[in-house]
Short mmCIF file of C-alpha atoms (C1' of nucleotides) in Angstrom, two decimals:
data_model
loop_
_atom_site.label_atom_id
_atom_site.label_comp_id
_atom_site.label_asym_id
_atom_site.label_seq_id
_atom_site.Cartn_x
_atom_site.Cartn_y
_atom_site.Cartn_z
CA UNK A 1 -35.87 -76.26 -38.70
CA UNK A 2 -32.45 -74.26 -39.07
CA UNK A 3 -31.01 -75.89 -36.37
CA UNK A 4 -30.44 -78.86 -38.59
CA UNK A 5 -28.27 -76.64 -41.72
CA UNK A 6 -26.47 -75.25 -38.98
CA UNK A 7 -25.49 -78.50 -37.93
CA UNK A 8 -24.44 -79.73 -41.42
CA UNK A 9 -22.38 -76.57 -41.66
CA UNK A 10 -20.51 -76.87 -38.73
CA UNK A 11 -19.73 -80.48 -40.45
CA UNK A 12 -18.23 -78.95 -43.44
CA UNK A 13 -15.51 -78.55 -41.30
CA UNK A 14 -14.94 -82.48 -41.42
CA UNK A 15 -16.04 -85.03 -38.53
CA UNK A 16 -16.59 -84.35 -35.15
CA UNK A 17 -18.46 -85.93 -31.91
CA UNK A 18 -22.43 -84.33 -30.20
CA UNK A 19 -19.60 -83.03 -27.64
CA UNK A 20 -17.42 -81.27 -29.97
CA UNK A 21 -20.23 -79.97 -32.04
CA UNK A 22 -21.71 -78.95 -28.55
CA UNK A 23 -18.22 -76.66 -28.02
CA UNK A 24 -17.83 -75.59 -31.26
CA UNK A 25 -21.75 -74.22 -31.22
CA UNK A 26 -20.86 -72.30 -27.42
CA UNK A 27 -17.74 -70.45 -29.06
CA UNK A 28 -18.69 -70.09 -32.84
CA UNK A 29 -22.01 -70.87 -34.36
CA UNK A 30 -23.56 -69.65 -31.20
CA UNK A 31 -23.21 -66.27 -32.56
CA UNK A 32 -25.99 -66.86 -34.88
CA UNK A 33 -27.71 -69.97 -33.69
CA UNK A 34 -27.71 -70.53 -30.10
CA UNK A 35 -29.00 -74.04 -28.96
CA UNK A 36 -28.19 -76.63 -25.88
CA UNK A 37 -26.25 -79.78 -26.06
CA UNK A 38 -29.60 -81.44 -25.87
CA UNK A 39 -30.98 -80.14 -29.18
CA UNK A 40 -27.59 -81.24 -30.67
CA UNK A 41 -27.73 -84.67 -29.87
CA UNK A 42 -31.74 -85.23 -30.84
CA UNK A 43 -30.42 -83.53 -33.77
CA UNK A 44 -28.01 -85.51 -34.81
CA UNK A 45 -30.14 -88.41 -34.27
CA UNK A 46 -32.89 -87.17 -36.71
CA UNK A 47 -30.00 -86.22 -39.42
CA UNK A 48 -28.76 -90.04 -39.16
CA UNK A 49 -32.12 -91.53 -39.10
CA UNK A 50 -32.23 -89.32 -42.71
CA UNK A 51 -28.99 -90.26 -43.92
CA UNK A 52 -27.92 -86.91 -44.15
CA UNK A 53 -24.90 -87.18 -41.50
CA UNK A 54 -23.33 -91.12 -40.43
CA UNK A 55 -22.32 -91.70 -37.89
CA UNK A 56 -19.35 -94.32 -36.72
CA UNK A 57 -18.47 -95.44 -33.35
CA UNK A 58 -15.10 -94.88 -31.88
CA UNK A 59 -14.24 -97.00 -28.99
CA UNK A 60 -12.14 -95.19 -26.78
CA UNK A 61 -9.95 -96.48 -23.28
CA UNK A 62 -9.99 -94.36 -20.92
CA UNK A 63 -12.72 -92.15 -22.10
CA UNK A 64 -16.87 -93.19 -22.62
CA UNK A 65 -16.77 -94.01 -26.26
CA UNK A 66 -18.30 -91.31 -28.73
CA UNK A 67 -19.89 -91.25 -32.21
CA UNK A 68 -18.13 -89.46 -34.42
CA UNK A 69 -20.05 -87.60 -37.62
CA UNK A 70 -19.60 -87.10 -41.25
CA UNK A 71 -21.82 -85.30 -43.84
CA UNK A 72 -22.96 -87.74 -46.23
CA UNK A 73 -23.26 -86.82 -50.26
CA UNK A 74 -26.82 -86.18 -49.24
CA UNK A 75 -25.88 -83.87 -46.77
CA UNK A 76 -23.85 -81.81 -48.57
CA UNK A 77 -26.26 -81.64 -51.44
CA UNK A 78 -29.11 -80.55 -48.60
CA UNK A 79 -27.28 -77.93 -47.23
CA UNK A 80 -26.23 -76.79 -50.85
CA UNK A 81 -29.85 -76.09 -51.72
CA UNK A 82 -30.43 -75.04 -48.46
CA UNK A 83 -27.91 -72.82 -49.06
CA UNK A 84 -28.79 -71.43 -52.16
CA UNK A 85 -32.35 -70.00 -51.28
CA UNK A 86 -33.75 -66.84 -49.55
CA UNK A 87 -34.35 -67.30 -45.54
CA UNK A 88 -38.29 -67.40 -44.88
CA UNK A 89 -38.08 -65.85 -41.29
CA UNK A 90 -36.30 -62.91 -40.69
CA UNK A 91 -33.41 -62.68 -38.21
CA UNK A 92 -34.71 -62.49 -34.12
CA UNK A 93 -32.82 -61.28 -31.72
CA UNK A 94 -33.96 -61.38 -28.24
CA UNK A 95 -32.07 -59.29 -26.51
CA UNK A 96 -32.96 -58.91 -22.23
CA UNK A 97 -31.02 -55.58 -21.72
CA UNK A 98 -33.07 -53.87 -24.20
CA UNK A 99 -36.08 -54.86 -22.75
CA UNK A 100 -34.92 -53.33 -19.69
CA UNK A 101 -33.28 -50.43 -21.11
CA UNK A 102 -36.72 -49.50 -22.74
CA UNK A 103 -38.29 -49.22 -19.18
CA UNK A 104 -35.15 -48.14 -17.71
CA UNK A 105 -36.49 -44.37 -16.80
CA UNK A 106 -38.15 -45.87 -13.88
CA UNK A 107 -34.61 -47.13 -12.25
CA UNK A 108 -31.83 -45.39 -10.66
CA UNK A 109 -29.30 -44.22 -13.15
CA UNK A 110 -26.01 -46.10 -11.32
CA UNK A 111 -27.99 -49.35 -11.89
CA UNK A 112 -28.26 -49.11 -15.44
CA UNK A 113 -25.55 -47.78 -15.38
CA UNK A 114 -23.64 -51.17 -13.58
CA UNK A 115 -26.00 -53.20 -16.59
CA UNK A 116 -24.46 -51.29 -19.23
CA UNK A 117 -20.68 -52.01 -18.37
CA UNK A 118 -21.92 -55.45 -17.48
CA UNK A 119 -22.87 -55.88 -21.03
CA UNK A 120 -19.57 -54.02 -22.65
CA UNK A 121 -16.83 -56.38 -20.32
CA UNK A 122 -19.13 -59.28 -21.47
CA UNK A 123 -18.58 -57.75 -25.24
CA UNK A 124 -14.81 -57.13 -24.84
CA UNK A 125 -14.48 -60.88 -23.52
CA UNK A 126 -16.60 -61.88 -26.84
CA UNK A 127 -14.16 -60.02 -29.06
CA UNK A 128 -11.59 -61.40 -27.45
CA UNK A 129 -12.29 -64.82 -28.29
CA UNK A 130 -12.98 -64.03 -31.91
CA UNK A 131 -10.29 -62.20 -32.14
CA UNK A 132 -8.29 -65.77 -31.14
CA UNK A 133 -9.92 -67.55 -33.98
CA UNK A 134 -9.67 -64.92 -36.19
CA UNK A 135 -5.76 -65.22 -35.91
CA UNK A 136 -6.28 -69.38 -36.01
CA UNK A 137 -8.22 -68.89 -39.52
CA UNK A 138 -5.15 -66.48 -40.91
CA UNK A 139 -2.58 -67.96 -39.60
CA UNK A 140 -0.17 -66.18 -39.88
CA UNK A 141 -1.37 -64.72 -43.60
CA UNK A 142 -2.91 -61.53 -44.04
CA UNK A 143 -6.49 -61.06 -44.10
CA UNK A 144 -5.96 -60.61 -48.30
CA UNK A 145 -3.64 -63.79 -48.57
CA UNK A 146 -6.41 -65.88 -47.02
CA UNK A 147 -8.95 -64.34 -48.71
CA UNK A 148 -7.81 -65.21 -51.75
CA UNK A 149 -5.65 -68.45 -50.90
CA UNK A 150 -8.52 -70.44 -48.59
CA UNK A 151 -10.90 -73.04 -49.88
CA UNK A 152 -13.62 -71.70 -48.04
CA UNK A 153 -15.01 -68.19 -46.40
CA UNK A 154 -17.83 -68.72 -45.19
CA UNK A 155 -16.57 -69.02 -41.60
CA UNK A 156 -14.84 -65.98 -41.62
CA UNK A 157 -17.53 -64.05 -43.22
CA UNK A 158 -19.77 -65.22 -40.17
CA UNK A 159 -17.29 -64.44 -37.95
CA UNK A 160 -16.70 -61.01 -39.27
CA UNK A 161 -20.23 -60.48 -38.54
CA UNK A 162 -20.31 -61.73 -35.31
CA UNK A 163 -16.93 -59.14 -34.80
CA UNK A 164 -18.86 -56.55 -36.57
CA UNK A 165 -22.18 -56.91 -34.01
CA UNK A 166 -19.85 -56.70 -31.02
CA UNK A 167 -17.94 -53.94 -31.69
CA UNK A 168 -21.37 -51.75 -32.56
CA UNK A 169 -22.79 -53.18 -29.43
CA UNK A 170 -20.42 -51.60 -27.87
CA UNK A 171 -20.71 -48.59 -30.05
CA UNK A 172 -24.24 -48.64 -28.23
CA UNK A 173 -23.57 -49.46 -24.83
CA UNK A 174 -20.85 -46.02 -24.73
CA UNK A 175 -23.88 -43.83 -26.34
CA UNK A 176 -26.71 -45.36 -23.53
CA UNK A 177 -23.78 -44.49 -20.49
CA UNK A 178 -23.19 -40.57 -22.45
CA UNK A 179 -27.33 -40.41 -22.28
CA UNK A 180 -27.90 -41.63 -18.94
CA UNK A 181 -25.03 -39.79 -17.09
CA UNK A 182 -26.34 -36.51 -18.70
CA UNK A 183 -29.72 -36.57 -17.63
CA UNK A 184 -28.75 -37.76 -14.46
CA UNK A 185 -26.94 -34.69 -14.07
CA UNK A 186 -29.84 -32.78 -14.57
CA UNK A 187 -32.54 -31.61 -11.94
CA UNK B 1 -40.24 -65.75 -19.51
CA UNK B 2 -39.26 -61.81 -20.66
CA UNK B 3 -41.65 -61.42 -23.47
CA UNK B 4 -43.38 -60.80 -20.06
CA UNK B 5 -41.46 -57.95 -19.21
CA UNK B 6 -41.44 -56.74 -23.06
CA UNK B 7 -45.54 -56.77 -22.65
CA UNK B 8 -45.34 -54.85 -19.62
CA UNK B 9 -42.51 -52.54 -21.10
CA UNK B 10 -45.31 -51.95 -24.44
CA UNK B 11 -47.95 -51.02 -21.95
CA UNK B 12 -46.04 -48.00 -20.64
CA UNK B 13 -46.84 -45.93 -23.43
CA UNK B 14 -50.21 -46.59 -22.61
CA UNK B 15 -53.51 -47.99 -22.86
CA UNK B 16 -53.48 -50.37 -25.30
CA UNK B 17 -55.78 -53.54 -26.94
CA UNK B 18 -53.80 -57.08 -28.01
CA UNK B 19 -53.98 -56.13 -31.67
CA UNK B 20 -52.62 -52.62 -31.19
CA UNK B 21 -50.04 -54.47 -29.17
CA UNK B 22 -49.12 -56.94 -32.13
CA UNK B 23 -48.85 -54.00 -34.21
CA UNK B 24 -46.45 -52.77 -31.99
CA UNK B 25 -44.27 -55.12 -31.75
CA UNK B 26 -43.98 -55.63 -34.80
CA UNK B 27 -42.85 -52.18 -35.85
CA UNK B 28 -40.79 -51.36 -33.01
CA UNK B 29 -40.11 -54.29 -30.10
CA UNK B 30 -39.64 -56.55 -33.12
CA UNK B 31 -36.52 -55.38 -33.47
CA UNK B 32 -35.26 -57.62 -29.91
CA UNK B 33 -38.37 -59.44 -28.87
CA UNK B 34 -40.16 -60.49 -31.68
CA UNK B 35 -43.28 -62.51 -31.13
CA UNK B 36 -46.44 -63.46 -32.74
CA UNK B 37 -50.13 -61.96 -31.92
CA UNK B 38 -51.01 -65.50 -30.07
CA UNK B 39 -48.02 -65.16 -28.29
CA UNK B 40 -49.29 -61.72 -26.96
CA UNK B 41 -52.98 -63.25 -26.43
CA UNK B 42 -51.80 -65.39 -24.29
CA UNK B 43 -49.10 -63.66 -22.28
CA UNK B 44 -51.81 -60.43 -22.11
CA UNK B 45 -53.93 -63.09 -20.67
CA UNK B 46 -51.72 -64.44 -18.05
CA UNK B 47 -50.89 -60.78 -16.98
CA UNK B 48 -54.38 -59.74 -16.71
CA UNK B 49 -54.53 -62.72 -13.91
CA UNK B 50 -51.36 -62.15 -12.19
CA UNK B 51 -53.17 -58.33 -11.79
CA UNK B 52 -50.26 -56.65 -13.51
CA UNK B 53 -52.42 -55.28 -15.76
CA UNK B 54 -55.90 -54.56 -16.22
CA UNK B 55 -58.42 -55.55 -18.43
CA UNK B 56 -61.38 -52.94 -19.86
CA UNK B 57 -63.58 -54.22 -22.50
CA UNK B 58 -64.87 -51.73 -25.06
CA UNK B 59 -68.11 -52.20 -27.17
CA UNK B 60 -68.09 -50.81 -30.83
CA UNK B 61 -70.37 -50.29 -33.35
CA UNK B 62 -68.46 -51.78 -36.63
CA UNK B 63 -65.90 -53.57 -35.37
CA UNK B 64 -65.57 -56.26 -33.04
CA UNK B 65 -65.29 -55.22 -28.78
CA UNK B 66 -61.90 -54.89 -27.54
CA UNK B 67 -60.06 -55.57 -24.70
CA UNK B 68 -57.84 -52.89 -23.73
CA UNK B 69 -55.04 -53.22 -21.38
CA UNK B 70 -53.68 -51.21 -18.59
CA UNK B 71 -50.48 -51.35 -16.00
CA UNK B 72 -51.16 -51.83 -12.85
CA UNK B 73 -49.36 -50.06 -9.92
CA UNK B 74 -48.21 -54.19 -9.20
CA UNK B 75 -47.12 -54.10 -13.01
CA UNK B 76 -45.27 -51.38 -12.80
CA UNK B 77 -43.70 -52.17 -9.84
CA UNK B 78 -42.43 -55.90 -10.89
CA UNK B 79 -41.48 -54.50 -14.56
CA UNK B 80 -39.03 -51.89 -12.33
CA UNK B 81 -37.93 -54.69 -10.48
CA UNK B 82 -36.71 -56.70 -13.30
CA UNK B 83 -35.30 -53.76 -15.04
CA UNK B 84 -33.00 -52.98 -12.27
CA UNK B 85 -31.50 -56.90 -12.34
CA UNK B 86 -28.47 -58.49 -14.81
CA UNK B 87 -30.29 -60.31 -17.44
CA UNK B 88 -30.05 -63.65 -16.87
CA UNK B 89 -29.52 -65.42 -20.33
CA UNK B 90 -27.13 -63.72 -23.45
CA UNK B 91 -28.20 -61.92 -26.08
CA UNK B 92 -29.76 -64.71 -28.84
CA UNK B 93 -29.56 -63.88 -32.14
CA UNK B 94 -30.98 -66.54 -35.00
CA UNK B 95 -29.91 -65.82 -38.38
CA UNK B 96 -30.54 -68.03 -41.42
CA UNK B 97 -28.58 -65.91 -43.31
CA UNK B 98 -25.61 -66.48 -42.26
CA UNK B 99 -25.93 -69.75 -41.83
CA UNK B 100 -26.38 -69.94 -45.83
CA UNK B 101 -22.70 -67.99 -46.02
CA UNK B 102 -21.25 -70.18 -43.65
CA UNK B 103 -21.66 -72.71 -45.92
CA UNK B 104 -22.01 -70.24 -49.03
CA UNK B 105 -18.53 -71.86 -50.75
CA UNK B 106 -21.04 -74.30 -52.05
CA UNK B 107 -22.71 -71.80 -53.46
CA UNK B 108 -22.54 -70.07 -56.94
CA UNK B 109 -21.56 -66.78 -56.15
CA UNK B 110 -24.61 -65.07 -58.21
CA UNK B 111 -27.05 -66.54 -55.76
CA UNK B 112 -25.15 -65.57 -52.52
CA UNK B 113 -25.09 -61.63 -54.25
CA UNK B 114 -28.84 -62.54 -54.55
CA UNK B 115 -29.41 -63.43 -51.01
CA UNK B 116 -26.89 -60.55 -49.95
CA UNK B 117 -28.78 -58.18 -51.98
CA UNK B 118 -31.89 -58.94 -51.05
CA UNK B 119 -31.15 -58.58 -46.82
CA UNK B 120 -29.22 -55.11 -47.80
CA UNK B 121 -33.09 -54.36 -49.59
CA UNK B 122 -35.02 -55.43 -46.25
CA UNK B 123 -31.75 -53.37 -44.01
CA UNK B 124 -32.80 -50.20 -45.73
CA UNK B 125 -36.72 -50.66 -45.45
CA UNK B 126 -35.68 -51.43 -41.98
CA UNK B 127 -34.05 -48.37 -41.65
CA UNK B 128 -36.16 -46.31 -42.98
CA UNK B 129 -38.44 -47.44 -40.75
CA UNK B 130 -36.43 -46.59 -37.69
CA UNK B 131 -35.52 -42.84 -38.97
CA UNK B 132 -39.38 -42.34 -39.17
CA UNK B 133 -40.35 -43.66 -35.71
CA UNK B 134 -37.20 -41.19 -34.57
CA UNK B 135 -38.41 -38.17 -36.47
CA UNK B 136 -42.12 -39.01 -34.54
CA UNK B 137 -40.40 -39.42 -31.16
CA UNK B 138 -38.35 -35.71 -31.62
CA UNK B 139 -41.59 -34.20 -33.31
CA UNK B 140 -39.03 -31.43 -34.44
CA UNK B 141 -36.91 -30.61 -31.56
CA UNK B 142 -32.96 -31.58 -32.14
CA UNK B 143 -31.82 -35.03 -30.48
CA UNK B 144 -30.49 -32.86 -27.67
CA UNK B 145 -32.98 -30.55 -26.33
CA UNK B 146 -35.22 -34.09 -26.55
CA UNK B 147 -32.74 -35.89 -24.57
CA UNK B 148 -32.94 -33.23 -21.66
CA UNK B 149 -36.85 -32.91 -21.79
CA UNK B 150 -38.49 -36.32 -22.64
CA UNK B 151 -39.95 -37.96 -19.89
CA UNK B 152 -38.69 -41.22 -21.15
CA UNK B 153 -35.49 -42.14 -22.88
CA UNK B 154 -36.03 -46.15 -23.09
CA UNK B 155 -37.58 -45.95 -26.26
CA UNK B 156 -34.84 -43.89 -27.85
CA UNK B 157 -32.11 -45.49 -26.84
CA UNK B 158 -33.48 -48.85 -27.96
CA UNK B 159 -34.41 -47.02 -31.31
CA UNK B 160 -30.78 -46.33 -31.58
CA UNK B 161 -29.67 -49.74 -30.36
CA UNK B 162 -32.30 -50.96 -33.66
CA UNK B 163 -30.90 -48.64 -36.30
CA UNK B 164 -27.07 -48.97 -35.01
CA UNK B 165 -27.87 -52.58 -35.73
CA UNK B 166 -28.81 -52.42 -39.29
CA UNK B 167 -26.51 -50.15 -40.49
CA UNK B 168 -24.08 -52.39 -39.28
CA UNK B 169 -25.75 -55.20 -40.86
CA UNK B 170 -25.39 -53.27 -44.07
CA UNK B 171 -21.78 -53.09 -43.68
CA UNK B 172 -21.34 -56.77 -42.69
CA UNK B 173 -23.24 -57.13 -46.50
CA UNK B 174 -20.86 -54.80 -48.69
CA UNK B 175 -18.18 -56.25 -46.75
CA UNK B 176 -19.85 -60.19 -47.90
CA UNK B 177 -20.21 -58.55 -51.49
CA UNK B 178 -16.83 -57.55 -52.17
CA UNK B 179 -15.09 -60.50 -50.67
CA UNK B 180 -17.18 -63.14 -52.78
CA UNK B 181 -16.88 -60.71 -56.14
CA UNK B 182 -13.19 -60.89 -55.68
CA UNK B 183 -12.72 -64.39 -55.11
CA UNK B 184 -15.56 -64.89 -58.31
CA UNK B 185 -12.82 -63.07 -60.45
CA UNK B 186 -10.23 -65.70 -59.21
CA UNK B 187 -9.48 -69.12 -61.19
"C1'" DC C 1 -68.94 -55.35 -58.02
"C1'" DA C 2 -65.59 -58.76 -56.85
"C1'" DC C 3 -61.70 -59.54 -54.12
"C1'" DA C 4 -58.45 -58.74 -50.91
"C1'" DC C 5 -57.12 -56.76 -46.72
"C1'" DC C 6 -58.11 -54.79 -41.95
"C1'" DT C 7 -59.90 -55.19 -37.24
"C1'" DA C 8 -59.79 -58.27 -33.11
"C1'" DT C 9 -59.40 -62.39 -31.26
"C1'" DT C 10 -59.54 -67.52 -30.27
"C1'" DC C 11 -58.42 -72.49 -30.85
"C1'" DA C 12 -55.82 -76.67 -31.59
"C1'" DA C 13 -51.87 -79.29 -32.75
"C1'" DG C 14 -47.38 -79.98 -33.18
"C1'" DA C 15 -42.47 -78.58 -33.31
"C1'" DA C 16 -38.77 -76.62 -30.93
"C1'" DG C 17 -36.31 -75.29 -26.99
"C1'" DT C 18 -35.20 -75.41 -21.84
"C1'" DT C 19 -33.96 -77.42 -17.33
"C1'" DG C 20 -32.10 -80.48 -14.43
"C1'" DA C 21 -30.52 -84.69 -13.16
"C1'" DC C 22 -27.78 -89.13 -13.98
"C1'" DT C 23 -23.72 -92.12 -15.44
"C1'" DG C 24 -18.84 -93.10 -14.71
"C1'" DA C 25 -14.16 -92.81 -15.46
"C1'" DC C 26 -10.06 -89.96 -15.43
"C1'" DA C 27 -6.94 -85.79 -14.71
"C1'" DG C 28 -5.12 -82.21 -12.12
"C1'" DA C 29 -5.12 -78.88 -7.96
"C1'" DG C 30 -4.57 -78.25 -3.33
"C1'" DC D 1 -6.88 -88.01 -0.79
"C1'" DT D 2 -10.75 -85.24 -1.76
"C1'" DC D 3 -12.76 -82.11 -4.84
"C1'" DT D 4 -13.53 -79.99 -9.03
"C1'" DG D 5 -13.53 -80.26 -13.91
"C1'" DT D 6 -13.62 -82.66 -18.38
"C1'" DC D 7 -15.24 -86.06 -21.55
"C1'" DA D 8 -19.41 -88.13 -23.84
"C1'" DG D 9 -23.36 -88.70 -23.66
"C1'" DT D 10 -28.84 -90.02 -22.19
"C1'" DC D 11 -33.57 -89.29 -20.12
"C1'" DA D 12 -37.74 -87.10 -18.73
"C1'" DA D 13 -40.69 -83.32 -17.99
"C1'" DC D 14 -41.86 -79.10 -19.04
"C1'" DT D 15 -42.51 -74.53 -21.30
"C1'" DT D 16 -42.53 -71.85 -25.23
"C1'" DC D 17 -43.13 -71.04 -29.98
"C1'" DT D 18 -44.98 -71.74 -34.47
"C1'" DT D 19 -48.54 -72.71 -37.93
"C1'" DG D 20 -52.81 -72.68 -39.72
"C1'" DA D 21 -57.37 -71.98 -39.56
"C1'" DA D 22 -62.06 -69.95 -38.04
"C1'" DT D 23 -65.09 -65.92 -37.29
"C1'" DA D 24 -67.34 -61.90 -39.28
"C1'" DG D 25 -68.40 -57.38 -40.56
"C1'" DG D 26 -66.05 -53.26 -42.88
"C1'" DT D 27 -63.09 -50.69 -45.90
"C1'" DG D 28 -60.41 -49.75 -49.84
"C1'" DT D 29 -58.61 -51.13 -54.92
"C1'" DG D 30 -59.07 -52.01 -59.53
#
DNA sequence: CACACCTATTCAAGAAGTTGACTGACAGAG
DNA sequence: CTCTGTCAGTCAACTTCTTGAATAGGTGTG
């Protein structure tokens, strides 16, 4: 059901293709709402069939033409509303390494150990990348100069989060490694 | 696929019936593998025929029988298994919320406090939550002495992993609070 | 004393999400 | 010159998840 607003956000930021919202979803949006190329596309069928997005047809040379998407009035007002009310489900996380973490006392300590670093190079690399479109949304300004000067925030208010949920994941991983090598060093 | 393993990770605090299970979950695994009590049914279901756990019914007076479920030595063994191997698929998180700010500069800026407000409210009940299941789980000792003597540190650890992630989440919020008060004191 | 909530689970239907393969042309690396 | 990768999608089959309701006695609230 959400799947849909966070399409018609990721419009806001003016038209794009099922394959560009598809990248744009892996490096961004996918912070808070994951979902496959495949969902995009039926998705963006549905929100055309409802006149919510339209879609136009660019015929391309060298390249397998594309549809390119725009929020419609109705769109905008949609997502507006959307917007503007409470969530009705609370946020899910489903998170593998915990699961295994929470039964970890049965496995060697160097394993979980090796799933633990696994988790904070994959964090670092995540940073990383917002860090890169952290400096793209500045650019150049200071985080107070764009806060003030930008026509929208949302996007960096999401991505602060997504920053934010890293960095304490990490935070996390450091404390699980200071746990497990102590007891390890135990009897 | 791992609510599986999140089943079998539940059952090794014991002996325990589908609705105890649901309760569970939804105090403590909620926090990275939610799921529903059919979800459980089911899943409890498909364990009991795999034979990683066992089934016991028990007949009561005032209340309706119950089924109450036990690991198996195969359970235990194929939950170790899994624990001791990379997760295969990232971390999900699904958050209406901040799909709402990412396209909150539609927004008036009253209702996005609102919405703000109102996920700090559920953060703290959250929390609370979390210090109380902690307090059980020391039952008076210091963190350290029940680091070195607990049997099992999974649950801790993932109890930390829970509460690291709310208070972070109530950061992200003052952070969201500030940012849209200042730019609502703008032209 | 009425009404709602708790225990304990099951059923059915539908929505949402996942997986894997297919098309077909071009661009760049080795 | 082959091989991999990118662009821009579509299709089908499948699994998982969600929603809502049914059952039925018992316990606590106002």
């Amino acid at each position: 059901m959400s799947l849909k607003y966070a399409v018609l956000a990721a419009l806001l930021e003016g038209e794009a293709s099922g394959y560009e919202l598809s990248k744009v979803f892996d490096v961004s949006l996918a912070n808070f709402w994951p979902s496959t190329p495949q969902q995009l596309y039926r998705e963006l069928e549905r929100l055309a069939e409802d006149g919510l997005i339209q879609a136009r047809v660019v015929q391309q040379e060298r390249r397998p033409n594309k549809r390119m998407f725009t929020l419609t009035e109705a769109g905008r007002a949609d997502l507006r509303a959307f917007s503007a009310t409470p969530p009705r489900r609370p946020t899910a996380i489903r998170d593998e390494l915990l699961i295994k973490i929470q039964a970890g006392d049965g496995v060697d300590p160097a394993t979980v150990r090796e799933l633990v670093e696994e988790r904070m190079s994959w964090a670092r690399g995540k940073l990383g990348r917002y860090q890169r479109v952290r400096e793209r949304l500045l650019a150049g300004r200071t985080e107070e100069e764009y806060l003030r000067e930008a026509d929208r925030v949302g996007p960096y208010l999401t991505l602060l989060a997504g920053i934010g949920f890293e960095e304490e994941n990490l935070r996390w991983c450091e404390r699980v490694l200071s746990v497990v090598a102590q007891r390890a060093a135990l009897p």
